[in-house]
Each structure stands twice: as C-alpha cells, then as structure tokens.
Tab-separated table of C-alpha atoms in Angstrom:
chain	number	residue	atom	x	y	z
A	28	MET	CA	133.167	47.751	58.446
A	29	SER	CA	130.484	47.502	55.771
A	30	ASN	CA	127.865	50.259	55.390
A	31	LEU	CA	125.015	51.007	52.995
A	32	ARG	CA	127.175	52.939	50.525
A	33	SER	CA	130.069	50.497	50.415
A	34	ASP	CA	128.080	47.252	50.527
A	35	PRO	CA	127.375	46.082	46.935
A	36	ARG	CA	123.954	44.776	48.021
A	37	THR	CA	122.702	48.281	48.937
A	38	SER	CA	125.047	50.776	47.233
A	39	ASP	CA	122.861	51.246	44.139
A	40	ALA	CA	119.687	51.991	46.150
A	41	VAL	CA	120.905	54.174	49.015
A	42	ARG	CA	121.530	57.429	47.100
A	43	GLY	CA	118.661	59.859	47.719
A	44	SER	CA	116.651	57.284	49.690
A	45	GLY	CA	116.758	59.057	53.084
A	46	TRP	CA	118.504	56.087	54.722
A	47	THR	CA	121.647	56.714	56.804
A	48	SER	CA	124.455	54.290	57.594
A	49	GLY	CA	124.888	53.413	61.245
A	50	SER	CA	121.187	53.612	62.089
A	51	PRO	CA	119.527	50.591	63.761
A	52	GLN	CA	117.506	50.016	60.581
A	53	ALA	CA	120.635	50.025	58.401
A	54	GLU	CA	122.454	47.612	60.707
A	55	GLN	CA	119.482	45.240	60.792
A	56	LEU	CA	119.079	45.414	57.011
A	57	LEU	CA	122.692	44.403	56.376
A	58	SER	CA	122.436	41.561	58.863
A	59	ARG	CA	119.188	40.248	57.316
A	60	LEU	CA	120.273	40.333	53.658
A	61	GLY	CA	121.508	37.131	52.067
A	62	ALA	CA	124.913	36.946	50.385
A	63	GLY	CA	123.543	37.486	46.870
A	64	GLU	CA	120.396	39.425	47.790
A	65	ARG	CA	120.502	42.946	46.349
A	66	VAL	CA	118.216	45.785	47.417
A	67	GLU	CA	116.155	47.206	44.541
A	68	LEU	CA	114.645	50.106	46.477
A	69	LEU	CA	115.188	51.934	49.756
A	70	PHE	CA	112.587	54.480	50.884
A	71	VAL	CA	111.327	56.409	53.886
A	72	ALA	CA	107.641	57.087	54.631
A	73	PRO	CA	106.039	58.654	57.732
A	74	GLY	CA	106.512	56.039	60.461
A	75	TYR	CA	108.281	53.506	58.217
A	76	GLN	CA	111.585	52.720	56.519
A	77	GLY	CA	111.465	50.148	53.733
A	78	ALA	CA	113.838	47.958	51.740
A	79	LEU	CA	112.573	46.045	48.690
A	80	THR	CA	114.501	43.105	47.236
A	81	ALA	CA	113.652	40.632	44.479
A	82	ARG	CA	111.853	38.326	46.915
A	83	ARG	CA	110.638	40.380	49.882
A	84	LEU	CA	109.880	43.770	51.479
A	85	LEU	CA	111.355	44.652	54.864
A	86	LEU	CA	109.610	47.412	56.823
A	87	TRP	CA	110.911	49.002	60.022
A	88	ARG	CA	108.837	50.977	62.510
A	89	GLY	CA	110.083	53.043	65.437
A	90	ILE	CA	113.209	55.080	66.125
A	91	PHE	CA	114.761	53.710	69.302
A	92	ARG	CA	112.861	50.444	69.674
A	93	VAL	CA	112.910	49.269	66.069
A	94	ARG	CA	110.509	46.567	64.910
A	95	CYS	CA	110.766	44.849	61.532
A	96	THR	CA	108.010	43.293	59.403
A	97	GLU	CA	108.836	41.046	56.454
A	98	LEU	CA	106.442	40.569	53.527
A	99	ARG	CA	107.085	38.149	50.694
A	100	ARG	CA	106.594	39.091	47.043
A	101	PRO	CA	104.122	39.467	45.459
A	102	LEU	CA	103.217	42.023	48.101
A	103	PRO	CA	99.697	41.841	49.598
A	104	LEU	CA	98.545	45.298	48.500
A	105	SER	CA	95.069	46.672	49.184
A	106	GLY	CA	93.763	50.065	48.068
A	107	SER	CA	96.877	50.660	45.986
A	108	GLY	CA	97.226	53.689	43.743
A	109	SER	CA	95.219	56.183	45.801
A	110	ARG	CA	96.653	59.672	46.141
A	111	SER	CA	96.633	62.530	48.613
A	112	ALA	CA	97.518	66.160	47.978
A	113	PHE	CA	101.152	65.469	48.888
A	114	GLY	CA	101.908	61.983	47.576
A	115	GLU	CA	100.597	58.520	46.845
A	116	ILE	CA	99.228	56.073	49.426
A	117	LEU	CA	99.499	52.293	49.598
A	118	VAL	CA	97.937	49.910	52.128
A	119	LEU	CA	99.699	46.603	52.850
A	120	ASP	CA	97.738	43.688	54.269
A	121	ALA	CA	100.354	42.494	56.782
A	122	PRO	CA	99.863	39.547	59.189
A	123	GLU	CA	99.609	41.912	62.161
A	124	GLY	CA	97.072	44.156	60.403
A	125	ALA	CA	96.819	46.809	57.715
A	126	MET	CA	99.885	49.026	57.257
A	127	GLU	CA	99.342	52.367	55.498
A	128	LEU	CA	102.321	53.900	53.698
A	129	LYS	CA	101.707	57.611	53.081
A	130	LEU	CA	103.382	60.426	51.144
A	131	LEU	CA	105.160	58.068	48.765
A	132	THR	CA	106.793	59.433	45.642
A	133	ARG	CA	105.434	58.185	42.339
A	134	ARG	CA	108.605	56.137	41.767
A	135	VAL	CA	108.343	54.350	45.124
A	136	ALA	CA	104.583	53.772	44.792
A	137	SER	CA	105.034	52.370	41.268
A	138	ALA	CA	107.794	50.010	42.393
A	139	LEU	CA	105.725	48.685	45.307
A	140	ALA	CA	102.635	48.320	43.108
A	141	ALA	CA	104.701	46.342	40.576
A	142	ALA	CA	105.977	44.143	43.410
A	143	GLY	CA	102.355	43.357	44.282
A	144	ARG	CA	101.560	41.861	40.871
A	145	VAL	CA	102.130	38.309	39.704
A	146	SER	CA	103.670	38.313	36.225
A	147	GLY	CA	101.338	36.948	33.556
A	148	THR	CA	98.273	36.453	35.738
A	149	PRO	CA	95.810	38.816	37.403
A	150	ARG	CA	96.124	39.307	41.143
A	151	ALA	CA	93.635	37.287	43.158
A	152	GLU	CA	92.242	40.453	44.741
A	153	GLU	CA	91.598	41.918	41.265
A	154	SER	CA	90.037	38.831	39.744
A	155	PRO	CA	86.299	39.137	39.122
A	156	GLY	CA	85.931	35.494	40.038
A	157	ALA	CA	87.350	35.943	43.517
A	158	ALA	CA	84.016	35.768	45.311
A	159	GLY	CA	83.708	33.118	47.973
A	160	SER	CA	83.225	32.536	51.656
A	161	TYR	CA	84.242	35.212	54.127
A	162	HIS	CA	87.291	34.532	56.300
A	163	PRO	CA	87.375	36.835	59.362
A	164	ARG	CA	90.448	38.941	60.100
A	165	VAL	CA	91.345	40.569	63.418
A	166	ILE	CA	90.312	44.248	63.500
A	167	ARG	CA	92.938	46.507	65.088
A	168	THR	CA	92.719	49.684	63.010
A	169	TRP	CA	90.287	51.448	60.703
A	170	GLN	CA	92.319	50.120	57.766
A	171	ASP	CA	91.727	46.572	59.053
A	172	ALA	CA	88.013	47.361	59.269
A	173	GLU	CA	87.880	48.528	55.633
A	174	LEU	CA	89.775	45.452	54.433
A	175	ALA	CA	87.409	43.221	56.430
A	176	ALA	CA	84.455	44.932	54.718
A	177	VAL	CA	86.092	44.252	51.328
A	178	ASP	CA	86.550	40.573	52.221
A	179	HIS	CA	82.953	40.303	53.418
A	180	MET	CA	81.516	41.986	50.330
A	181	ARG	CA	83.476	39.632	48.087
A	182	GLY	CA	82.053	36.758	50.101
A	183	LEU	CA	78.564	38.135	49.382
A	184	GLY	CA	79.280	37.972	45.647
A	185	PHE	CA	80.579	41.506	45.033
A	186	ALA	CA	83.839	40.133	43.630
A	187	ASP	CA	85.130	43.522	42.446
A	188	ALA	CA	84.891	45.184	45.893
A	189	ARG	CA	87.686	47.706	46.455
A	190	VAL	CA	88.798	50.220	49.086
A	191	THR	CA	88.323	53.692	47.634
A	192	GLY	CA	91.497	55.142	49.105
A	193	ALA	CA	92.069	58.178	51.283
A	194	GLY	CA	90.559	61.434	50.105
A	195	ALA	CA	88.772	59.934	47.084
A	196	ASP	CA	85.586	58.542	48.400
A	197	GLY	CA	83.128	61.390	49.039
A	198	GLY	CA	81.923	59.478	52.124
A	199	ILE	CA	82.282	56.019	50.548
A	200	ASP	CA	84.962	53.649	51.906
A	201	VAL	CA	84.379	50.535	49.752
A	202	PHE	CA	82.765	50.227	46.336
A	203	ALA	CA	81.797	47.534	43.847
A	204	ARG	CA	79.554	47.400	40.803
A	205	ASP	CA	76.244	49.082	41.788
A	206	THR	CA	77.271	48.781	45.457
A	207	VAL	CA	78.899	51.101	47.998
A	208	ALA	CA	79.740	50.743	51.676
A	209	GLN	CA	80.833	52.926	54.547
A	210	VAL	CA	82.942	51.559	57.417
A	211	LYS	CA	83.163	53.076	60.911
A	212	HIS	CA	85.693	51.712	63.392
A	213	HIS	CA	84.295	53.552	66.420
A	214	SER	CA	83.535	52.425	69.975
A	215	GLN	CA	80.315	54.486	70.120
A	216	PRO	CA	77.068	53.607	68.296
A	217	ILE	CA	76.612	55.217	64.888
A	218	GLY	CA	73.809	57.772	64.755
A	219	VAL	CA	71.432	58.499	61.904
A	220	GLY	CA	73.707	61.208	60.430
A	221	PRO	CA	76.363	58.994	58.804
A	222	VAL	CA	73.712	56.597	57.468
A	223	ARG	CA	71.777	59.513	55.980
A	224	GLU	CA	74.984	60.843	54.399
A	225	LEU	CA	75.654	57.462	52.788
A	226	ARG	CA	72.123	57.459	51.400
A	227	GLY	CA	72.631	60.946	49.962
A	228	VAL	CA	75.991	60.274	48.340
A	229	ALA	CA	75.021	56.836	47.039
A	230	ASP	CA	71.559	57.451	45.585
A	231	ALA	CA	72.663	56.079	42.204
A	232	HIS	CA	73.718	52.666	43.585
A	233	GLN	CA	71.536	49.595	43.991
A	234	HIS	CA	72.994	48.263	47.259
A	235	LEU	CA	74.053	50.334	50.277
A	236	LEU	CA	76.028	48.644	53.055
A	237	PHE	CA	77.188	50.022	56.396
A	238	TYR	CA	79.735	48.357	58.699
A	239	ALA	CA	80.226	49.592	62.272
A	240	SER	CA	82.243	48.320	65.230
A	241	GLY	CA	80.170	50.068	67.888
A	242	GLY	CA	76.630	49.312	66.713
A	243	TYR	CA	73.867	51.747	65.739
A	244	THR	CA	71.339	53.959	67.472
A	245	ALA	CA	67.624	53.235	67.175
A	246	ALA	CA	67.193	56.235	64.853
A	247	ALA	CA	69.951	54.958	62.559
A	248	ARG	CA	68.342	51.505	62.372
A	249	GLN	CA	64.932	52.985	61.599
A	250	PHE	CA	66.317	55.202	58.839
A	251	ALA	CA	68.290	52.288	57.332
A	252	ASP	CA	65.156	50.090	57.336
A	253	GLU	CA	63.136	52.798	55.594
A	254	ARG	CA	65.798	53.387	52.929
A	255	LYS	CA	66.757	49.682	52.485
A	256	ALA	CA	70.370	50.117	53.625
A	257	ALA	CA	72.077	46.983	54.960
A	258	LEU	CA	73.528	47.355	58.467
A	259	TYR	CA	76.320	45.053	59.661
A	260	SER	CA	78.126	44.762	62.975
A	261	LEU	CA	81.902	44.337	62.729
A	262	ALA	CA	83.434	42.626	65.784
A	263	GLU	CA	87.078	42.920	66.844
A	264	SER	CA	87.529	39.256	65.926
A	265	GLY	CA	86.484	40.126	62.369
A	266	ARG	CA	83.086	38.461	62.589
A	267	VAL	CA	80.389	40.265	60.591
A	268	THR	CA	76.758	40.047	61.736
A	269	PRO	CA	73.714	41.332	59.783
A	270	LEU	CA	71.567	43.612	61.953
A	271	ASN	CA	68.505	44.329	59.826
A	272	GLU	CA	66.289	42.607	57.272
A	273	THR	CA	68.077	44.102	54.259
A	274	ALA	CA	71.458	42.845	55.514
A	275	THR	CA	70.050	39.396	56.317
A	276	ARG	CA	68.507	39.077	52.854
A	277	LEU	CA	71.723	40.222	51.194
A	278	SER	CA	73.791	37.774	53.253
A	279	ALA	CA	71.517	34.877	52.326
A	280	ARG	CA	71.859	35.331	48.585
A	281	SER	CA	74.179	32.951	46.754
A	282	ALA	CA	77.388	34.244	45.196
A	283	PRO	CA	77.442	34.088	41.371
A	284	ALA	CA	79.602	31.346	39.888
A	285	PRO	CA	82.699	32.702	38.130
A	286	ALA	CA	82.840	32.135	34.382
A	287	PRO	CA	85.767	29.943	33.273
A	288	ALA	CA	88.499	31.842	31.453
A	289	SER	CA	92.196	31.544	30.814
A	290	GLY	CA	94.550	33.733	32.873
A	291	TRP	CA	95.489	36.011	29.969
A	292	THR	CA	91.914	36.358	28.642
A	293	GLN	CA	90.520	36.979	32.100
A	294	ALA	CA	93.190	39.587	32.879
A	295	SER	CA	92.708	41.527	29.636
A	296	ALA	CA	88.897	41.399	29.833
A	297	TRP	CA	89.027	42.533	33.456
A	298	GLY	CA	91.311	45.415	32.524
A	299	ARG	CA	88.888	46.701	29.895
A	300	GLY	CA	85.844	46.169	32.075
A	301	ALA	CA	87.464	47.760	35.115
A	302	ALA	CA	88.230	50.967	33.209
A	303	ALA	CA	84.636	51.288	31.957
A	304	GLU	CA	83.244	50.414	35.371
A	305	ARG	CA	85.480	52.927	37.094
A	306	ALA	CA	84.380	55.699	34.727
A	307	SER	CA	80.710	54.801	35.230
A	308	ARG	CA	81.071	54.616	39.002
A	309	ARG	CA	82.864	57.941	39.223
A	310	ALA	CA	80.241	59.640	37.046
A	311	ALA	CA	77.438	58.205	39.206
A	312	GLU	CA	79.151	59.367	42.404
A	313	LEU	CA	79.584	62.898	41.062
A	314	ASP	CA	75.962	63.045	39.965
A	315	ALA	CA	74.823	61.853	43.394
A	316	GLN	CA	76.957	64.549	45.029
A	317	ARG	CA	75.421	67.189	42.728
A	318	GLN	CA	71.935	66.034	43.753
A	319	THR	CA	72.868	66.402	47.413
A	320	VAL	CA	73.977	70.009	46.826
A	321	LEU	CA	70.848	70.750	44.780
A	322	ARG	CA	68.646	69.486	47.603
A	323	LEU	CA	70.388	71.862	50.010
A	324	ILE	CA	69.955	74.761	47.572
A	325	ALA	CA	66.245	73.924	47.313
A	326	ARG	CA	65.947	74.032	51.114
A	327	VAL	CA	67.591	77.462	51.222
A	328	ARG	CA	65.305	78.767	48.448
A	329	ALA	CA	62.191	77.418	50.178
A	330	HIS	CA	63.189	79.083	53.443
A	331	THR	CA	63.892	82.338	51.618
A	332	SER	CA	60.394	82.265	50.106
A	333	GLU	CA	58.846	81.749	53.538
A	334	VAL	CA	60.733	84.726	54.958
A	335	HIS	CA	59.726	86.948	52.030
A	336	ALA	CA	56.093	86.130	52.770
A	337	LEU	CA	56.341	87.822	56.173
A	338	PRO	CA	54.975	91.398	56.602
A	339	SER	CA	57.547	94.054	55.785
A	340	ASN	CA	57.595	95.308	59.366
A	341	ARG	CA	59.001	91.955	60.443
A	342	TYR	CA	62.210	92.570	58.463
A	343	THR	CA	65.385	93.936	59.998
A	344	LYS	CA	68.456	95.281	58.255
A	345	ASP	CA	70.470	92.273	59.325
A	346	ARG	CA	67.758	89.893	58.047
A	347	ILE	CA	67.614	91.620	54.664
A	348	LYS	CA	71.382	91.484	54.437
A	349	ALA	CA	71.364	87.752	55.248
A	350	LEU	CA	68.694	87.074	52.598
A	351	LYS	CA	70.660	88.887	49.905
A	352	ALA	CA	73.861	87.082	50.860
A	353	ALA	CA	72.130	83.679	50.813
A	354	HIS	CA	70.636	84.435	47.379
A	355	LYS	CA	74.063	85.291	45.923
A	356	LEU	CA	75.644	82.198	47.465
A	357	THR	CA	73.008	79.832	46.049
A	358	GLU	CA	73.368	81.433	42.610
A	359	ARG	CA	77.113	80.872	42.821
A	360	ALA	CA	76.585	77.261	43.894
A	361	GLU	CA	74.289	76.605	40.926
A	362	SER	CA	76.819	78.178	38.562
A	363	LEU	CA	79.579	75.925	39.920
A	364	LEU	CA	77.383	72.841	39.497
A	365	ALA	CA	76.647	73.795	35.892
A	366	THR	CA	80.368	74.283	35.177
A	367	SER	CA	81.113	70.872	36.705
A	368	ARG	CA	79.171	69.258	33.842
A	369	ALA	CA	81.296	70.898	31.115
A	370	ASP	CA	83.029	68.470	28.764
A	371	PHE	CA	86.426	70.117	29.166
A	372	GLN	CA	86.498	69.414	32.911
A	373	THR	CA	88.506	66.485	34.265
A	374	HIS	CA	87.120	64.204	36.978
A	375	GLY	CA	89.232	65.985	39.588
A	376	GLY	CA	88.074	69.366	38.308
A	377	ARG	CA	84.420	68.303	38.461
A	378	LYS	CA	84.825	67.002	41.988
A	379	GLN	CA	86.485	70.214	43.143
A	380	LEU	CA	83.730	72.363	41.606
A	381	ILE	CA	81.028	70.281	43.291
A	382	ALA	CA	82.865	70.601	46.612
A	383	LEU	CA	82.984	74.396	46.167
A	384	ALA	CA	79.271	74.434	45.308
A	385	ASP	CA	78.534	72.432	48.459
A	386	GLU	CA	80.592	74.917	50.482
A	387	LYS	CA	78.622	77.873	49.061
A	388	ALA	CA	75.272	76.166	49.664
A	389	ARG	CA	76.201	75.361	53.256
A	390	GLU	CA	77.337	78.934	53.812
A	391	ALA	CA	73.978	80.159	52.479
A	392	ALA	CA	72.155	77.842	54.886
A	393	LEU	CA	74.197	79.139	57.803
A	394	LYS	CA	73.341	82.742	56.834
A	395	LEU	CA	69.692	81.824	57.357
A	396	ALA	CA	70.394	79.782	60.533
A	397	LEU	CA	69.371	76.527	58.814
A	398	ARG	CA	70.754	73.262	60.187
A	399	VAL	CA	72.800	71.271	57.631
C-alpha cells in the first residue's frame, strides 16, 4: 500500500512537513494526484493542511469531516507577505471566500508567494493600471470584507489599493497612494469612535474611506461629514453604497486611464515606485501616530495646569501623587517619541517606540481620570 514516504510523488516533500500517512488528508491527496504530478511542498497551518504542486494548491480543512479546496496556479494571493509575531500570514482569495493562512514559516510563505506570481509579467493585482469597474463579491468573513474594499477602491481609480495585513496597520485596513480605509464587518452600527480613530491615524492622507456592514450611528455620520471622510455601506452580497456626500463625490469621479507600457517596463517601474511609495506611506503613518500621542500629551498637560490653579487646600495627598505620576509619564512619552525619530531606528523600532509612548500617555490620562 502506497503512503506519503514511499510514494515518489510525495516522498521528497513529506519530511518535516507535519503530515502523517494514513490520515484522511494523506489518503485524499494520493487519490487526487495525477500519475506524473509531484508535490513541491507539504505544510500545516492552523486549521489547514496544504499540498502545492506545479499546477495547483490543495487545501484541507477539518479533522474528521475533511473538506478540500483546489486553487490553480498562479495562486490568487491577497495581502501576501504580512507578518505576525510568530510567523508570516497569507490570504488566499478562494471561490468560497477569503482563506487566511497563519503562522507560516518563511520557507512556506515564500513558496506560496512565488506560486502566486506569473513569470515575466506583473500580477494583475499589483499592476498600477488595474483600475476599473467594481465587481461585487459575497461577504462571509472580515477578510472578504477587506478584499471587497480593495476591489471597490481599485474601481474608484486607486489602482494600487492593498490590504495592510494583520498587525501592521495602526488602525488602517486598506491603503493606496494618499488614501487609507478602515473596514468593519460588524452587525451593529459603527459609532463615532472608530471614525475618529481613522481621522487621527490618517491625518497625513488626502482621502479617508470607511466601509461598514452594519451601518453608522448619527454621530458617526456627522463627524465624517465634518472631517470629509467617505462612508460606504458594505452589503453581504458585496454591493457597496455611498452614504454621504464625500463618498458620492468620490464614487462619481472617473478612474484615470492607465499609461501604455510593456510588461517588463511596467513591472520594473512599478517595483521601483512601490518601494518609494511604501517608504513614504509608512513614514506618513508613523508621523500621524506621533501626532495622535502628542495631542493626548497636550490634553494631560492642560488638565494638569487647571488642577495646579486650584487653591492649595483643595489638594489631597493622593491628588498630588497622581499629578507627579502623570508628569513623569508624559515626560517619558515625549522622550520615546523623540527617540523614534532617530536615524538609527528601523521602521519596526520606530513603531514600537511610538506604541510605548502612546501607552505612557494613556496611563498618564488614567491617573488624572481623563477619558481617552
């Protein structure tokens, strides 16, 4: 009886993959492989087992009731290359909806990313000339919702729209040149808080878009109108509807016509431009996050000044202690923000320092019973 280790189609890939012979997945894999079809890669991710061949990717879900999904190469990858603290993350745009593969090793993630590229030509999703009409997709998960927002933004003319990836967005789910968007796949209406957070993080961007499945509260709509943020409704069918004047005006604009270019020229130019754009976008996001922390520090300082203006007999030992603690925390936050601008810091280092500064500023606000 053939098994993964003895079968020449799988023997080279099974070692160290986490696959075991005799499992339902292994039996199905051997029955599905063609006579000359060899497996390049076997891997296991939380919730999935995968087998990559020269022409397709087979993914199994479940333990007892096993279901298989087949994707042809090049793989329909979205949001590829993002990382978590424990491994890399890839999102596959499968027919039944977005499939997120988590905790992948660098080797597995690199192999899947390579399987998502067409040799010699840029991928359609990476081409700056990919703008066009929006084709709705069924929304089943939050990943589907983010991919639908990407499709819609490209239809609006933001041809370089991308999913930011888990853990890397600072409150932003989709970005493009001078444009950011947040996506909420919730059944309840979105309040003013998330819209205000998007405004704070994305101050440096020209266009702010918000997509929500459950609608918005009146306060959220009013705030978005005042700050010129575009609000969209995202239906389960994938239909996107503009809900305020900014969104309607943005939806009515015509998409820019793509400039003609050969495949090789377009790919190389896009590669250079994408690197510069990514660096500029990341710098703008970090600066916007610094400004948000600075505004909170200013609030704490203003409140401290008001308290100091009170008569001395209004002070208590606990209040004095809280004031001193808040002062030290805001000084620490400012020091962290200053360090985050140092030339020797990497992007990840800068982001971590800003996050620590935000934590200190919030702690200072809580010492003074301020709402943040």
